[in-house]
Short mmCIF file of C-alpha atoms in Angstrom, two decimals:
data_model
loop_
_atom_site.label_atom_id
_atom_site.label_comp_id
_atom_site.label_asym_id
_atom_site.label_seq_id
_atom_site.Cartn_x
_atom_site.Cartn_y
_atom_site.Cartn_z
CA MET A 1 -0.21 -0.16 0.37
CA ARG A 2 1.05 3.25 -1.42
CA ALA A 3 0.58 7.03 0.36
CA VAL A 4 -0.71 9.82 -2.45
CA SER A 5 1.38 13.16 -1.16
CA ALA A 6 -1.50 15.39 -0.39
CA SER A 7 0.69 18.60 1.02
CA THR A 8 0.03 22.48 0.55
CA PRO A 9 2.80 24.47 -0.02
CA GLY A 10 2.66 27.00 1.80
CA ALA A 11 0.09 25.31 4.02
CA ALA A 12 2.19 26.13 7.47
CA ALA A 13 0.02 22.22 8.39
CA GLY A 14 2.11 21.13 5.47
CA ALA A 15 4.69 19.17 6.95
CA ARG A 16 2.23 17.54 9.44
CA GLU A 17 -0.67 16.12 6.94
CA ARG A 18 -0.70 12.82 6.43
CA PRO A 19 -1.62 11.70 2.52
CA LEU A 20 -4.42 9.62 0.85
CA LEU A 21 -3.83 5.66 1.08
CA GLN A 22 -3.56 4.41 -2.74
CA ALA A 23 -5.39 1.50 -1.21
CA LEU A 24 -7.79 0.09 -3.50
CA GLY A 25 -7.94 -3.31 -6.01
CA ILE A 26 -9.50 -3.10 -9.14
CA PHE A 27 -12.51 -5.35 -7.03
CA SER A 28 -12.70 -2.42 -4.20
CA GLY A 29 -13.47 0.19 -7.70
CA VAL A 30 -15.27 -1.58 -9.16
CA ALA A 31 -17.96 -2.61 -5.93
CA ILE A 32 -17.70 1.35 -5.52
CA ALA A 33 -19.30 1.57 -8.98
CA VAL A 34 -21.90 -1.31 -8.65
CA GLY A 35 -22.81 -0.60 -5.07
CA GLY A 36 -22.46 3.12 -5.39
CA THR A 37 -25.46 2.77 -8.10
CA ILE A 38 -27.60 -0.27 -7.21
CA GLY A 39 -29.63 1.03 -4.48
CA THR A 40 -33.49 2.34 -4.49
CA GLY A 41 -33.28 2.58 -7.89
CA ILE A 42 -33.22 -0.64 -9.27
CA PHE A 43 -36.38 -1.50 -6.99
CA ARG A 44 -38.60 1.88 -7.27
CA THR A 45 -38.33 2.89 -10.83
CA PRO A 46 -39.91 0.20 -12.33
CA GLY A 47 -42.90 1.27 -11.57
CA PRO A 48 -42.79 5.19 -12.92
CA VAL A 49 -41.32 4.31 -16.35
CA ALA A 50 -43.47 1.09 -16.42
CA ALA A 51 -46.52 4.21 -16.06
CA GLN A 52 -44.77 5.77 -18.77
CA LEU A 53 -44.11 3.65 -21.48
CA GLY A 54 -47.18 0.63 -21.24
CA ASP A 55 -45.27 -1.43 -23.09
CA ALA A 56 -42.27 -4.00 -22.12
CA ARG A 57 -40.66 -3.82 -25.03
CA LEU A 58 -40.41 0.10 -24.43
CA ILE A 59 -39.27 -0.60 -21.32
CA GLN A 60 -36.49 -2.34 -22.50
CA ALA A 61 -35.31 -0.27 -24.68
CA LEU A 62 -35.75 2.28 -22.38
CA TRP A 63 -32.83 0.53 -19.78
CA ILE A 64 -30.95 -0.42 -22.93
CA PHE A 65 -30.29 2.53 -24.43
CA GLY A 66 -29.27 3.90 -21.07
CA GLY A 67 -26.72 1.33 -20.37
CA LEU A 68 -25.38 2.58 -23.86
CA VAL A 69 -25.77 6.34 -22.36
CA PHE A 70 -23.91 5.86 -19.51
CA LEU A 71 -21.05 2.67 -20.90
CA CYS A 72 -20.07 6.53 -22.99
CA GLY A 73 -20.32 7.91 -19.75
CA ALA A 74 -17.92 5.39 -17.79
CA MET A 75 -15.60 5.74 -20.76
CA THR A 76 -15.51 8.97 -20.92
CA TYR A 77 -14.45 9.60 -17.35
CA ALA A 78 -12.10 6.82 -17.85
CA GLU A 79 -10.42 9.13 -20.59
CA LEU A 80 -10.82 11.69 -18.22
CA GLY A 81 -9.61 9.99 -14.79
CA SER A 82 -6.87 8.28 -16.24
CA ARG A 83 -5.49 11.90 -17.35
CA ARG A 84 -6.00 12.79 -13.90
CA PRO A 85 -6.01 10.48 -11.34
CA ARG A 86 -6.55 12.33 -8.18
CA SER A 87 -9.96 11.74 -5.69
CA GLY A 88 -12.25 14.66 -6.13
CA GLY A 89 -14.55 13.14 -9.02
CA LEU A 90 -15.65 15.68 -11.27
CA PHE A 91 -14.56 18.30 -9.46
CA THR A 92 -11.07 18.12 -10.45
CA PHE A 93 -12.05 17.82 -14.10
CA ILE A 94 -14.53 21.31 -13.66
CA ARG A 95 -11.45 23.20 -11.52
CA GLU A 96 -9.21 22.55 -13.92
CA ALA A 97 -11.35 23.16 -17.49
CA TYR A 98 -12.29 26.51 -16.71
CA GLY A 99 -10.73 27.15 -13.61
CA PRO A 100 -11.52 28.21 -9.70
CA GLY A 101 -14.48 29.77 -9.69
CA PRO A 102 -16.27 27.33 -11.75
CA GLY A 103 -14.80 24.69 -9.24
CA PHE A 104 -15.27 26.52 -6.49
CA VAL A 105 -19.60 26.69 -7.55
CA TYR A 106 -19.35 23.21 -8.33
CA GLY A 107 -17.30 22.07 -6.00
CA SER A 108 -19.70 23.74 -3.11
CA LEU A 109 -22.86 23.10 -4.91
CA PHE A 110 -21.49 18.79 -4.43
CA ALA A 111 -20.91 19.38 -0.76
CA GLY A 112 -23.02 21.46 0.58
CA VAL A 113 -26.25 20.05 -0.98
CA THR A 114 -25.80 16.94 -3.58
CA ALA A 115 -23.86 14.83 -1.73
CA PRO A 116 -25.44 15.05 1.83
CA ALA A 117 -28.75 14.98 0.20
CA THR A 118 -27.80 11.13 -1.61
CA ALA A 119 -27.41 10.37 1.73
CA ALA A 120 -30.14 11.51 3.23
CA ALA A 121 -32.49 10.77 0.65
CA LEU A 122 -31.16 7.08 1.31
CA GLY A 123 -31.07 6.88 4.85
CA VAL A 124 -35.26 7.62 4.60
CA VAL A 125 -35.71 4.97 2.18
CA PHE A 126 -33.81 2.74 4.83
CA GLY A 127 -36.25 4.29 7.17
CA GLU A 128 -38.48 3.95 5.21
CA TYR A 129 -37.94 -0.24 5.14
CA VAL A 130 -37.63 -0.78 8.00
CA VAL A 131 -40.61 -0.01 8.83
CA ARG A 132 -42.57 -1.97 6.64
CA LEU A 133 -40.41 -4.94 7.48
CA GLY A 134 -42.61 -4.26 11.46
CA GLY A 135 -39.90 -2.08 13.27
CA GLY A 136 -41.49 1.00 13.89
CA GLU A 137 -44.64 3.51 13.42
CA ALA A 138 -43.98 5.83 9.89
CA GLY A 139 -43.15 9.41 12.19
CA SER A 140 -40.22 6.98 13.15
CA VAL A 141 -38.23 7.00 9.18
CA PRO A 142 -35.96 9.90 10.39
CA LEU A 143 -34.76 8.16 13.15
CA PHE A 144 -33.70 5.49 11.82
CA ALA A 145 -32.28 7.40 8.77
CA ALA A 146 -30.60 9.19 11.22
CA GLY A 147 -28.79 6.05 12.81
CA ALA A 148 -27.70 4.19 9.99
CA ILE A 149 -26.08 7.85 8.72
CA THR A 150 -24.60 7.51 11.95
CA ILE A 151 -22.96 4.50 12.61
CA LEU A 152 -21.86 4.05 8.59
CA ALA A 153 -19.67 7.30 8.97
CA LEU A 154 -17.84 6.43 12.37
CA THR A 155 -17.22 2.62 10.06
CA ASN A 156 -15.77 4.83 7.36
CA TYR A 157 -14.01 7.20 9.88
CA VAL A 158 -12.03 4.60 11.01
CA GLY A 159 -10.17 4.60 7.68
CA LEU A 160 -10.32 3.10 3.63
CA ARG A 161 -10.16 -0.61 4.28
CA TRP A 162 -12.88 -0.79 6.80
CA GLY A 163 -14.98 1.39 4.89
CA ALA A 164 -14.30 -0.86 1.17
CA GLY A 165 -14.40 -4.08 2.97
CA VAL A 166 -17.83 -3.19 4.04
CA GLN A 167 -18.28 -2.09 0.34
CA ASN A 168 -17.24 -4.65 -0.95
CA VAL A 169 -19.82 -7.27 1.16
CA LEU A 170 -22.83 -5.41 0.64
CA THR A 171 -22.13 -5.63 -2.54
CA ILE A 172 -21.95 -8.90 -3.18
CA VAL A 173 -24.74 -9.98 -1.13
CA LYS A 174 -27.04 -7.09 -2.95
CA VAL A 175 -25.68 -8.50 -6.91
CA ALA A 176 -26.14 -12.13 -5.26
CA GLY A 177 -29.39 -11.42 -4.28
CA LEU A 178 -30.40 -9.94 -7.41
CA VAL A 179 -29.23 -12.38 -9.75
CA ALA A 180 -30.51 -15.18 -7.16
CA LEU A 181 -34.68 -13.20 -7.59
CA VAL A 182 -34.33 -13.05 -11.32
CA GLY A 183 -33.39 -16.77 -11.75
CA ILE A 184 -36.56 -17.91 -9.62
CA ALA A 185 -38.60 -15.19 -11.94
CA PHE A 186 -37.98 -17.60 -14.65
CA LEU A 187 -37.75 -20.94 -13.78
CA HIS A 188 -41.70 -19.77 -13.10
CA SER A 189 -44.70 -19.50 -14.92
CA ALA A 190 -45.15 -16.14 -16.77
CA ALA A 191 -47.60 -13.81 -15.02
CA PRO A 192 -51.10 -13.84 -16.76
CA GLY A 193 -51.60 -10.97 -18.64
CA ALA A 194 -47.11 -10.76 -18.35
CA GLY A 195 -46.06 -7.67 -20.89
CA ALA A 196 -49.12 -7.26 -22.11
CA PRO A 197 -49.20 -3.58 -23.62
CA LEU A 198 -51.30 -1.24 -21.33
CA GLU A 199 -54.49 1.39 -22.73
CA SER A 200 -52.49 4.39 -21.89
CA SER A 201 -54.08 7.29 -23.34
CA ASN A 202 -51.76 9.57 -21.08
CA ARG A 203 -48.59 8.44 -23.29
CA VAL A 204 -50.49 8.56 -25.94
CA SER A 205 -51.32 12.67 -25.97
CA ALA A 206 -48.65 13.19 -24.06
CA GLY A 207 -46.47 11.95 -27.50
CA LEU A 208 -44.00 9.14 -26.88
CA LEU A 209 -41.36 10.93 -27.35
CA VAL A 210 -42.28 13.10 -23.91
CA ALA A 211 -42.52 9.75 -22.00
CA PHE A 212 -39.82 8.31 -22.85
CA ALA A 213 -37.89 11.34 -21.98
CA ILE A 214 -39.99 11.96 -18.52
CA ALA A 215 -39.34 7.59 -18.00
CA PHE A 216 -35.67 8.23 -18.61
CA GLN A 217 -35.62 10.84 -15.58
CA SER A 218 -35.58 7.59 -13.59
CA VAL A 219 -33.22 5.14 -15.63
CA ILE A 220 -30.76 8.26 -14.40
CA TRP A 221 -31.46 8.18 -10.92
CA ALA A 222 -31.26 4.30 -11.25
CA PHE A 223 -28.02 4.98 -12.85
CA ASP A 224 -27.24 7.88 -10.20
CA GLY A 225 -23.58 6.67 -8.76
CA PHE A 226 -22.36 4.76 -11.56
CA SER A 227 -18.47 8.32 -11.86
CA ASP A 228 -18.16 6.95 -8.46
CA PRO A 229 -14.60 6.01 -8.62
CA LEU A 230 -13.18 8.63 -9.90
CA LYS A 231 -13.94 11.14 -6.27
CA VAL A 232 -11.15 8.00 -5.00
CA GLY A 233 -9.31 8.16 -8.23
CA GLU A 234 -5.68 8.61 -6.38
CA GLU A 235 -6.55 5.30 -4.35
CA ILE A 236 -7.19 3.16 -6.10
CA GLU A 237 -3.61 1.34 -7.25
CA HIS A 238 -2.20 2.23 -10.42
CA PRO A 239 -4.88 4.45 -10.95
CA ARG A 240 -4.08 5.21 -15.01
CA ARG A 241 -4.96 1.03 -15.72
CA ASN A 242 -7.67 0.11 -12.91
CA LEU A 243 -9.27 3.06 -12.60
CA PRO A 244 -11.13 2.87 -15.92
CA ARG A 245 -11.66 -0.84 -15.48
CA SER A 246 -13.46 0.14 -12.46
CA LEU A 247 -15.98 2.22 -14.03
CA ILE A 248 -16.23 0.78 -17.59
CA GLY A 249 -16.51 -2.61 -15.89
CA GLY A 250 -18.83 -1.32 -13.14
CA THR A 251 -20.76 -0.18 -15.69
CA ALA A 252 -21.20 -3.06 -17.52
CA VAL A 253 -22.58 -5.22 -14.60
CA ILE A 254 -24.63 -2.57 -13.06
CA ALA A 255 -26.38 -2.28 -16.92
CA VAL A 256 -26.25 -6.01 -17.30
CA VAL A 257 -28.28 -6.65 -13.71
CA TYR A 258 -30.86 -3.28 -14.90
CA LEU A 259 -31.81 -5.56 -17.94
CA LEU A 260 -32.19 -9.11 -16.62
CA VAL A 261 -33.61 -7.27 -12.36
CA ASN A 262 -36.23 -5.78 -15.14
CA ALA A 263 -36.72 -8.44 -17.72
CA ALA A 264 -37.69 -11.02 -14.67
CA PHE A 265 -40.14 -8.00 -12.62
CA LEU A 266 -41.58 -7.80 -16.75
CA TRP A 267 -42.11 -12.15 -16.55
CA ALA A 268 -43.47 -12.09 -13.00
CA VAL A 269 -45.53 -8.91 -12.78
CA PRO A 270 -48.95 -7.83 -14.76
CA LEU A 271 -47.74 -4.62 -16.72
CA ALA A 272 -50.60 -3.19 -14.79
CA THR A 273 -50.14 -4.02 -11.69
CA MET A 274 -46.40 -2.62 -12.20
CA ALA A 275 -47.76 0.50 -14.14
CA GLY A 276 -49.57 1.18 -10.25
CA SER A 277 -47.08 -0.33 -8.28
CA THR A 278 -44.60 2.08 -5.71
CA LEU A 279 -42.60 -1.15 -5.24
CA PRO A 280 -42.52 -3.43 -8.03
CA ALA A 281 -40.00 -6.16 -6.60
CA ALA A 282 -41.73 -6.87 -3.26
CA ASP A 283 -44.89 -7.37 -5.85
CA ALA A 284 -42.44 -9.61 -8.06
CA ALA A 285 -41.17 -11.24 -5.28
CA THR A 286 -44.70 -11.84 -3.91
CA ARG A 287 -45.81 -13.21 -6.65
CA LEU A 288 -42.92 -15.72 -6.87
CA LEU A 289 -42.56 -16.75 -2.79
CA GLY A 290 -45.72 -16.03 -1.79
CA ARG A 291 -45.88 -14.63 1.69
CA ALA A 292 -42.24 -14.64 2.51
CA GLY A 293 -41.73 -12.89 -0.50
CA ASP A 294 -42.13 -9.41 0.61
CA PRO A 295 -40.16 -10.07 3.70
CA LEU A 296 -37.43 -11.02 2.15
CA ILE A 297 -37.78 -8.30 -0.84
CA THR A 298 -37.54 -6.01 1.38
CA GLY A 299 -34.33 -7.48 3.09
CA LEU A 300 -32.20 -7.04 -0.13
CA ALA A 301 -33.86 -3.76 -0.55
CA LEU A 302 -32.32 -2.68 2.74
CA VAL A 303 -28.97 -3.80 1.54
CA ALA A 304 -29.16 -2.68 -1.66
CA ILE A 305 -30.21 0.89 0.55
CA LEU A 306 -26.78 -0.13 2.88
CA GLY A 307 -24.39 -0.60 0.32
CA THR A 308 -25.33 2.62 -1.50
CA LEU A 309 -25.53 5.00 1.60
CA ASN A 310 -21.84 3.44 2.97
CA GLU A 311 -20.86 4.37 -0.53
CA SER A 312 -21.96 7.76 -0.26
CA LEU A 313 -19.95 8.40 2.09
CA LEU A 314 -17.11 6.43 1.25
CA ALA A 315 -16.30 8.33 -2.03
CA ASN A 316 -18.79 11.95 -1.73
CA PRO A 317 -16.33 14.03 1.54
CA ARG A 318 -13.45 13.42 -1.16
CA ILE A 319 -14.72 16.44 -2.91
CA ALA A 320 -15.03 18.83 0.11
CA TYR A 321 -11.22 17.19 0.62
CA ALA A 322 -9.84 17.74 -2.98
CA MET A 323 -11.60 21.76 -2.65
CA ALA A 324 -9.25 22.56 0.57
CA ARG A 325 -6.53 20.64 -1.13
CA ASP A 326 -6.59 23.21 -3.77
CA GLY A 327 -7.22 25.47 -1.21
CA LEU A 328 -10.56 26.52 -1.95
CA ALA A 329 -12.64 25.34 1.40
CA PRO A 330 -11.21 25.74 5.30
CA SER A 331 -7.92 23.95 5.28
CA VAL A 332 -8.84 22.00 8.24
CA LEU A 333 -11.50 19.48 5.42
CA ARG A 334 -8.53 18.08 3.60
CA SER A 335 -6.72 16.62 7.16
CA VAL A 336 -6.96 12.98 6.97
CA ASN A 337 -5.89 10.15 10.09
CA VAL A 338 -4.44 7.20 10.20
CA GLY A 339 -6.42 5.54 8.23
CA GLY A 340 -6.84 7.24 5.12
CA THR A 341 -10.23 9.70 5.79
CA PRO A 342 -10.94 12.27 5.67
CA THR A 343 -11.99 13.06 8.33
CA ALA A 344 -13.14 16.37 8.71
CA ALA A 345 -14.64 16.16 5.32
CA LEU A 346 -16.75 13.39 6.26
CA LEU A 347 -17.84 14.69 10.02
CA LEU A 348 -19.15 18.57 7.50
CA ASN A 349 -20.99 15.35 5.13
CA ALA A 350 -22.32 13.03 7.85
CA ALA A 351 -23.52 16.37 9.84
CA LEU A 352 -25.58 17.78 6.65
CA ALA A 353 -27.13 14.53 5.57
CA LEU A 354 -28.47 14.33 8.98
CA VAL A 355 -30.06 17.61 8.90
CA PHE A 356 -31.42 17.02 5.47
CA ALA A 357 -32.69 14.08 6.75
CA LEU A 358 -34.60 15.33 10.13
CA SER A 359 -35.95 17.81 8.20
CA GLY A 360 -36.56 17.25 4.76
CA THR A 361 -38.55 13.99 2.58
CA PHE A 362 -36.91 12.09 -0.03
CA GLU A 363 -38.64 13.06 -3.64
CA ASP A 364 -38.07 16.52 -2.97
CA LEU A 365 -34.06 15.65 -1.72
CA GLN A 366 -33.63 13.67 -5.50
CA ALA A 367 -35.21 16.18 -7.55
CA VAL A 368 -32.51 18.40 -5.85
CA VAL A 369 -30.18 14.97 -6.55
CA ALA A 370 -31.18 14.58 -10.01
CA PHE A 371 -30.72 18.25 -10.50
CA ALA A 372 -27.40 19.16 -9.78
CA LEU A 373 -25.82 15.65 -10.70
CA MET A 374 -26.78 16.91 -14.02
CA LEU A 375 -25.11 19.89 -14.15
CA GLY A 376 -21.68 18.18 -12.91
CA GLU A 377 -21.81 15.46 -15.89
CA VAL A 378 -22.77 18.75 -18.89
CA ALA A 379 -19.85 20.38 -17.39
CA ALA A 380 -18.03 17.95 -16.51
CA THR A 381 -17.90 15.79 -19.69
CA GLY A 382 -17.69 19.02 -21.83
CA ALA A 383 -13.95 18.98 -19.94
CA LEU A 384 -13.07 16.16 -21.78
CA PHE A 385 -12.69 18.81 -25.23
CA VAL A 386 -11.43 20.72 -23.64
CA PHE A 387 -8.27 19.06 -22.54
CA ARG A 388 -8.44 17.20 -25.58
CA ARG A 389 -7.58 20.73 -27.16
CA ARG A 390 -5.44 22.31 -24.82
CA ARG A 391 -3.22 18.92 -25.09
CA ARG A 392 -3.13 18.20 -28.98
CA ALA A 393 0.05 18.35 -29.33
CA LEU A 394 1.06 16.04 -26.23
CA ALA A 395 -0.19 12.56 -27.00
CA ASP A 396 0.05 10.35 -23.84
CA ALA A 397 -0.22 6.90 -24.54
CA THR A 398 0.12 6.26 -20.68
CA HIS A 399 -3.43 7.08 -19.49
CA TYR A 400 -6.65 5.42 -21.70
CA ARG A 401 -8.97 7.07 -24.62
CA VAL A 402 -12.10 7.04 -25.02
CA PRO A 403 -13.07 5.40 -28.74
CA GLY A 404 -15.36 6.76 -30.92
CA TYR A 405 -14.30 10.43 -29.90
CA PRO A 406 -15.76 12.75 -30.32
CA VAL A 407 -18.22 10.98 -30.65
CA VAL A 408 -18.90 8.99 -27.58
CA PRO A 409 -18.35 11.99 -25.30
CA ALA A 410 -20.93 13.55 -27.82
CA LEU A 411 -23.98 11.20 -27.42
CA PHE A 412 -23.03 11.39 -23.35
CA LEU A 413 -22.91 15.46 -23.20
CA LEU A 414 -26.76 15.83 -25.56
CA VAL A 415 -28.36 13.04 -23.42
CA ASN A 416 -27.85 14.88 -20.09
CA LEU A 417 -27.50 18.20 -21.83
CA GLY A 418 -31.50 17.48 -22.67
CA VAL A 419 -32.35 15.73 -19.96
CA ALA A 420 -31.00 18.86 -17.53
CA ALA A 421 -33.57 20.91 -20.04
CA SER A 422 -36.11 18.47 -19.34
CA LEU A 423 -35.81 18.61 -15.76
CA ILE A 424 -36.05 22.40 -16.11
CA LEU A 425 -39.59 22.49 -17.68
CA VAL A 426 -41.14 19.80 -15.61
CA SER A 427 -39.87 21.23 -12.22
CA PRO A 428 -39.48 24.38 -12.69
CA ARG A 429 -39.15 25.20 -8.60
CA GLN A 430 -36.98 22.49 -8.10
CA ALA A 431 -34.80 23.08 -11.37
CA LEU A 432 -34.86 27.35 -9.42
CA VAL A 433 -33.25 25.89 -6.54
CA GLY A 434 -30.79 24.64 -7.67
CA LEU A 435 -30.04 27.29 -9.72
CA VAL A 436 -30.25 30.27 -6.68
CA VAL A 437 -27.34 27.63 -5.33
CA ILE A 438 -25.56 27.80 -7.87
CA ALA A 439 -26.03 31.45 -7.85
CA VAL A 440 -25.08 32.00 -4.19
CA ALA A 441 -21.88 29.41 -4.13
CA ALA A 442 -20.68 31.89 -7.97
CA LEU A 443 -21.51 34.74 -5.71
CA ALA A 444 -19.68 33.24 -2.32
CA TYR A 445 -16.52 32.82 -4.59
CA ALA A 446 -16.13 36.22 -5.54
CA LEU A 447 -16.13 37.55 -1.94
CA LEU A 448 -13.47 35.12 -0.69
CA ARG A 449 -11.86 34.37 -3.83
CA THR A 450 -8.25 37.11 -2.56
CA ARG A 451 -8.41 35.01 0.04
CA LEU A 452 -8.71 31.67 -1.59
CA ALA A 453 -6.04 32.98 -3.75
CA ALA A 454 -3.82 33.58 -0.68
CA GLY A 455 -4.20 29.60 0.43
CA GLY A 456 -2.43 28.33 -2.41
CA GLY A 457 -2.62 25.22 -4.28
CA ALA A 458 -2.38 21.57 -4.16
CA ALA A 459 0.25 19.60 -4.82
CA GLU A 460 0.19 16.77 -7.75
CA PRO A 461 -0.50 13.68 -6.21
CA ARG A 462 2.55 10.85 -7.26
CA HIS A 463 1.33 7.93 -9.19
#
């Protein structure tokens, strides 16, 4: 295991700062992508997707399209990560491509809203599933959420290896459970009416493309997390080689699992039932396993959500850490303990997540996260075009290069632009909240720019 330098020239405490640890193998990298993505989405989104599209062929086509789009995204980010194997995720690319101002805006938005909102949303859903198992009243959901966030935050506080170990185990269990559910489904006969198209006047009147675009927002939520290996980029062993493998391999696993699970749901549950269900996974399990199906699928969902929540608390604090290392956040946030955890950044993320979980609702948090995610994807994907033009004469055979450039990254960029625009049209108030946060962050940077510039920049990590 190697240490990665995180010193900052001119910082008084620079000599005493501990480095991040390069302790993650390729399996852990894939587990971060898969475990951080397969959570609430696949258990909840098939219902809204079925309601919008009303046809099994269209539903599967949507998930295939989503898988291809996010594979394009994974290949795009693989080149970005290979060029810049630093922990900090999309913040690193945005800062270098567009300057410290946009980097500060994105990093502040992510660290202050997106990261804790993600953890809070996952905690709230965890609480909902505990209540579904009979673990308490509906009013206790925020308390269960707070408990899960606190326990996993403390686990990750101990060190990177602890957090990664928990992540590996939870990812194996959740994927194995979903594969088992798929196998059981196809051993049973199809449900009566399975796959029969719905008579959906809403879908026809709204138009197929509009319905497809609305349903695709649910797919985006389900794929949220596929790029998370970037957040721990310099902590992956041999990152120029293993980071692209983690991103592309992880995204491929996610896409295949989603296709299989949706095929199993469409086989086991009549489409009309799925379209009206908030939890089609439970409907499928109940038909396949009888009365034992509901508690079993709820238990599997709990494992899946815990895995995603753990990954969120493991990876997301690296953005605040990277900002501090680059002189764009208070220096205390670059503190790292002996286990390789950026402790102050983790505590900040967990504290904000607790506030959101105890005061907000899952739906509002999901909307804020989705819009912020799209803005980040657009800016970071565009960074690849900036880097390619800026370094056209500096060909580097040591890093991964996305095949099909510029078509592959352009497809991912155009899809994200389209979805961001649709989010503004469909949910203007929620989008406005995101824009207000961006404006506040930009104003804060303008006011703090001189002080931040005096803090100095960070040294490059050693690889």
